[in-house]
C-alpha cells in the first residue's frame, strides 16, 4: 500500500495527477520545502505498477533533499515520476499537461530534467510554467564539473595526490556527464579508460581524447585508481564490489549502492567512496543559481566547494569508523537540525 512505501511519512506531500485527454499519469512528491521550494527532476518511463512509481518518486525526492542540504542549495527535495504508456507517444500536449501540474504548485515545486525528459521536452513544459530550470543551462556539464572536484578530493585523500596527472580513472558511461567528465580529466592529465554499452559512443569519445575504450562488461574488473560510475544506479553490490581493482569509487550516477551492504563491502575492502548525492550536485547547484540570477563564475565557485564537502565526508567516515554514506547522512541531519 502507499502508506507502507519506504519513507512515506517523511514526505510533506505525495499527489497523483491524471489528465485523461493526454494520458498523463504522474506522481509528484515533495519531501521537504526549504525557502518555500522543493527541486527535482521529472522522470518519464514505464513502470510495472503504480506502486513501483510511488516507491521511485519517494526515494528520489528524499535523495534530492540530502543533495540540496549538503550542496548548500536553498531548496528542499522533490521529484515527479510520469508513468509512460509505451502504446502512446510523449506528445507536446502531454508535456504541457505536465507543465500545468508543475504550475499548480505555484513555485513550491521547481522541475528539471531526468531520465526520459530532455532539454527539448523541458522547453515545452516551460511554455506553460516558469518553475523550470536547466533549459538555458543544461545540467550535465555542471554535474561533470562537480564530479571532477569530488574526484580531486578522493585523489588527495586516498592517493595522496594533489594533482590528477597520471591518476588512472575508469569511467562507466560515455553519456552527457561521463563524456564531459572524461574531457575534464584528460585535460588535467589523468589516464582515462571509458566503457559504454553503446560501444561506438565510447570508441568515438576515446579517439577524440586519446583515451582507451574497453568492453563494458570488463569495466568493473579494470585496474585503475578510481572508478567513476556515470551510467545507471545499483552498480555496486556486494558481488560487484568484490570484483573491483580500484582504490576509490567517485562518479555521478544516482544511487550507485544497490543496498547498504554494498557500502560496507567497499569499506571492508578499504575502497573509499564519494556518496553520489554529494558528488553529483553540480547540476542542482546551477539550477538554484538560475532561480536567483545566473552568474557563471559564481556557479563554478559554488560547485567547486564539492571538493571540500567530499573531503569532510571522507574524514568523518574514517575518524568515526562508519561508511561514507553514513557520514554524509549524519552531516545532512545536523544541518537540518534533526539530530
Ligand atoms: P546519459 O543517458 O546521457 O548517459 C548514460 C550513458 O550510460 C549512456 O551513454 C548509456 O549508453 C550508458 N550505459 C548504460 N548502461 C551502461 C553500462 N552497464 N555500462 C556502461 N555504460 C552504460 O545520462 P547522464 O545525463 O550522463 O547521467 C549519467 C548518470 O548520472 C545517471 O545515473 C544520472 O542519473 C546521473 N546524474 C546526472 C545528472 C545530470 O546532470 N545529467 C545529475 C545528477 C546525476
mmCIF file with all atom_site columns, C-alpha atoms and ligand atoms in Angstrom, residues 43 67 139-140 143 172-178 195-198 201 216 230-233 252-254 280 283, ligand 1:
data_model
loop_
_atom_site.group_PDB
_atom_site.id
_atom_site.type_symbol
_atom_site.label_atom_id
_atom_site.label_alt_id
_atom_site.label_comp_id
_atom_site.label_asym_id
_atom_site.label_entity_id
_atom_site.label_seq_id
_atom_site.pdbx_PDB_ins_code
_atom_site.Cartn_x
_atom_site.Cartn_y
_atom_site.Cartn_z
_atom_site.occupancy
_atom_site.B_iso_or_equiv
_atom_site.pdbx_formal_charge
_atom_site.auth_seq_id
_atom_site.auth_comp_id
_atom_site.auth_asym_id
_atom_site.auth_atom_id
_atom_site.pdbx_PDB_model_num
ATOM   1  C CA  . UNK A 1 43  ? 11.344 11.160 -14.690 1.00 0.00 ? 43  UNK A CA  1
ATOM   2  C CA  . UNK A 1 67  ? 21.752 16.534 -2.127  1.00 0.00 ? 67  UNK A CA  1
ATOM   3  C CA  . UNK A 1 139 ? 22.857 20.420 -16.094 1.00 0.00 ? 139 UNK A CA  1
ATOM   4  C CA  . UNK A 1 140 ? 25.317 17.783 -17.313 1.00 0.00 ? 140 UNK A CA  1
ATOM   5  C CA  . UNK A 1 143 ? 27.364 17.875 -12.837 1.00 0.00 ? 143 UNK A CA  1
ATOM   6  C CA  . UNK A 1 172 ? 31.376 3.802  -16.780 1.00 0.00 ? 172 UNK A CA  1
ATOM   7  C CA  . UNK A 1 173 ? 29.108 5.589  -19.259 1.00 0.00 ? 173 UNK A CA  1
ATOM   8  C CA  . UNK A 1 174 ? 30.056 7.977  -22.073 1.00 0.00 ? 174 UNK A CA  1
ATOM   9  C CA  . UNK A 1 175 ? 26.786 9.918  -21.884 1.00 0.00 ? 175 UNK A CA  1
ATOM   10 C CA  . UNK A 1 176 ? 26.233 13.597 -21.158 1.00 0.00 ? 176 UNK A CA  1
ATOM   11 C CA  . UNK A 1 177 ? 28.026 13.559 -17.805 1.00 0.00 ? 177 UNK A CA  1
ATOM   12 C CA  . UNK A 1 178 ? 30.580 10.805 -18.477 1.00 0.00 ? 178 UNK A CA  1
ATOM   13 C CA  . UNK A 1 195 ? 33.224 1.998  -21.422 1.00 0.00 ? 195 UNK A CA  1
ATOM   14 C CA  . UNK A 1 196 ? 29.659 2.311  -22.634 1.00 0.00 ? 196 UNK A CA  1
ATOM   15 C CA  . UNK A 1 197 ? 27.111 -0.312 -23.644 1.00 0.00 ? 197 UNK A CA  1
ATOM   16 C CA  . UNK A 1 198 ? 26.930 1.778  -26.805 1.00 0.00 ? 198 UNK A CA  1
ATOM   17 C CA  . UNK A 1 201 ? 29.941 6.051  -28.441 1.00 0.00 ? 201 UNK A CA  1
ATOM   18 C CA  . UNK A 1 216 ? 31.534 -2.513 -20.882 1.00 0.00 ? 216 UNK A CA  1
ATOM   19 C CA  . UNK A 1 230 ? 28.345 7.611  -14.730 1.00 0.00 ? 230 UNK A CA  1
ATOM   20 C CA  . UNK A 1 231 ? 25.727 5.240  -16.153 1.00 0.00 ? 231 UNK A CA  1
ATOM   21 C CA  . UNK A 1 232 ? 22.928 3.633  -14.183 1.00 0.00 ? 232 UNK A CA  1
ATOM   22 C CA  . UNK A 1 233 ? 22.244 3.205  -10.480 1.00 0.00 ? 233 UNK A CA  1
ATOM   23 C CA  . UNK A 1 252 ? 27.884 10.892 -10.827 1.00 0.00 ? 252 UNK A CA  1
ATOM   24 C CA  . UNK A 1 253 ? 25.406 8.022  -11.274 1.00 0.00 ? 253 UNK A CA  1
ATOM   25 C CA  . UNK A 1 254 ? 22.485 8.248  -8.860  1.00 0.00 ? 254 UNK A CA  1
ATOM   26 C CA  . UNK A 1 280 ? 26.685 14.822 -8.315  1.00 0.00 ? 280 UNK A CA  1
ATOM   27 C CA  . UNK A 1 283 ? 23.560 20.427 -11.882 1.00 0.00 ? 283 UNK A CA  1
HETATM 28 P P1  . LIG B 2 .   ? 23.089 9.643  -20.246 1.00 0.00 ? 1   LIG B P1  1
HETATM 29 O O1  . LIG B 2 .   ? 21.868 8.861  -20.510 1.00 0.00 ? 1   LIG B O1  1
HETATM 30 O O2  . LIG B 2 .   ? 23.451 10.786 -21.122 1.00 0.00 ? 1   LIG B O2  1
HETATM 31 O O3  . LIG B 2 .   ? 24.353 8.655  -20.226 1.00 0.00 ? 1   LIG B O3  1
HETATM 32 C C1  . LIG B 2 .   ? 24.366 7.399  -19.646 1.00 0.00 ? 1   LIG B C1  1
HETATM 33 C C2  . LIG B 2 .   ? 25.272 6.518  -20.515 1.00 0.00 ? 1   LIG B C2  1
HETATM 34 O O4  . LIG B 2 .   ? 25.493 5.287  -19.833 1.00 0.00 ? 1   LIG B O4  1
HETATM 35 C C3  . LIG B 2 .   ? 24.664 6.186  -21.878 1.00 0.00 ? 1   LIG B C3  1
HETATM 36 O O5  . LIG B 2 .   ? 25.601 6.505  -22.887 1.00 0.00 ? 1   LIG B O5  1
HETATM 37 C C4  . LIG B 2 .   ? 24.420 4.685  -21.793 1.00 0.00 ? 1   LIG B C4  1
HETATM 38 O O6  . LIG B 2 .   ? 24.588 4.031  -23.044 1.00 0.00 ? 1   LIG B O6  1
HETATM 39 C C5  . LIG B 2 .   ? 25.481 4.248  -20.801 1.00 0.00 ? 1   LIG B C5  1
HETATM 40 N N1  . LIG B 2 .   ? 25.249 2.981  -20.110 1.00 0.00 ? 1   LIG B N1  1
HETATM 41 C C6  . LIG B 2 .   ? 24.084 2.448  -19.671 1.00 0.00 ? 1   LIG B C6  1
HETATM 42 N N2  . LIG B 2 .   ? 24.316 1.271  -19.037 1.00 0.00 ? 1   LIG B N2  1
HETATM 43 C C7  . LIG B 2 .   ? 25.650 1.070  -19.070 1.00 0.00 ? 1   LIG B C7  1
HETATM 44 C C8  . LIG B 2 .   ? 26.519 0.052  -18.586 1.00 0.00 ? 1   LIG B C8  1
HETATM 45 N N3  . LIG B 2 .   ? 26.033 -1.015 -17.923 1.00 0.00 ? 1   LIG B N3  1
HETATM 46 N N4  . LIG B 2 .   ? 27.846 0.167  -18.807 1.00 0.00 ? 1   LIG B N4  1
HETATM 47 C C9  . LIG B 2 .   ? 28.352 1.224  -19.467 1.00 0.00 ? 1   LIG B C9  1
HETATM 48 N N5  . LIG B 2 .   ? 27.579 2.224  -19.953 1.00 0.00 ? 1   LIG B N5  1
HETATM 49 C C10 . LIG B 2 .   ? 26.253 2.160  -19.748 1.00 0.00 ? 1   LIG B C10 1
HETATM 50 O O7  . LIG B 2 .   ? 22.964 10.106 -18.712 1.00 0.00 ? 1   LIG B O7  1
HETATM 51 P P2  . LIG B 2 .   ? 23.751 11.285 -17.980 1.00 0.00 ? 1   LIG B P2  1
HETATM 52 O O8  . LIG B 2 .   ? 22.941 12.518 -18.002 1.00 0.00 ? 1   LIG B O8  1
HETATM 53 O O9  . LIG B 2 .   ? 25.156 11.318 -18.465 1.00 0.00 ? 1   LIG B O9  1
HETATM 54 O O10 . LIG B 2 .   ? 23.728 10.763 -16.471 1.00 0.00 ? 1   LIG B O10 1
HETATM 55 C C11 . LIG B 2 .   ? 24.584 9.697  -16.047 1.00 0.00 ? 1   LIG B C11 1
HETATM 56 C C12 . LIG B 2 .   ? 24.270 9.345  -14.596 1.00 0.00 ? 1   LIG B C12 1
HETATM 57 O O11 . LIG B 2 .   ? 24.471 10.476 -13.760 1.00 0.00 ? 1   LIG B O11 1
HETATM 58 C C13 . LIG B 2 .   ? 22.828 8.889  -14.357 1.00 0.00 ? 1   LIG B C13 1
HETATM 59 O O12 . LIG B 2 .   ? 22.828 7.904  -13.335 1.00 0.00 ? 1   LIG B O12 1
HETATM 60 C C14 . LIG B 2 .   ? 22.161 10.137 -13.835 1.00 0.00 ? 1   LIG B C14 1
HETATM 61 O O13 . LIG B 2 .   ? 21.047 9.835  -13.017 1.00 0.00 ? 1   LIG B O13 1
HETATM 62 C C15 . LIG B 2 .   ? 23.287 10.753 -13.025 1.00 0.00 ? 1   LIG B C15 1
HETATM 63 N N6  . LIG B 2 .   ? 23.150 12.198 -12.851 1.00 0.00 ? 1   LIG B N6  1
HETATM 64 C C16 . LIG B 2 .   ? 23.081 13.014 -13.955 1.00 0.00 ? 1   LIG B C16 1
HETATM 65 C C17 . LIG B 2 .   ? 22.944 14.381 -13.790 1.00 0.00 ? 1   LIG B C17 1
HETATM 66 C C18 . LIG B 2 .   ? 22.943 15.293 -14.968 1.00 0.00 ? 1   LIG B C18 1
HETATM 67 O O14 . LIG B 2 .   ? 23.148 16.495 -14.766 1.00 0.00 ? 1   LIG B O14 1
HETATM 68 N N7  . LIG B 2 .   ? 22.747 14.806 -16.179 1.00 0.00 ? 1   LIG B N7  1
HETATM 69 C C19 . LIG B 2 .   ? 22.814 14.984 -12.439 1.00 0.00 ? 1   LIG B C19 1
HETATM 70 C C20 . LIG B 2 .   ? 22.991 14.045 -11.361 1.00 0.00 ? 1   LIG B C20 1
HETATM 71 C C21 . LIG B 2 .   ? 23.133 12.701 -11.576 1.00 0.00 ? 1   LIG B C21 1
#
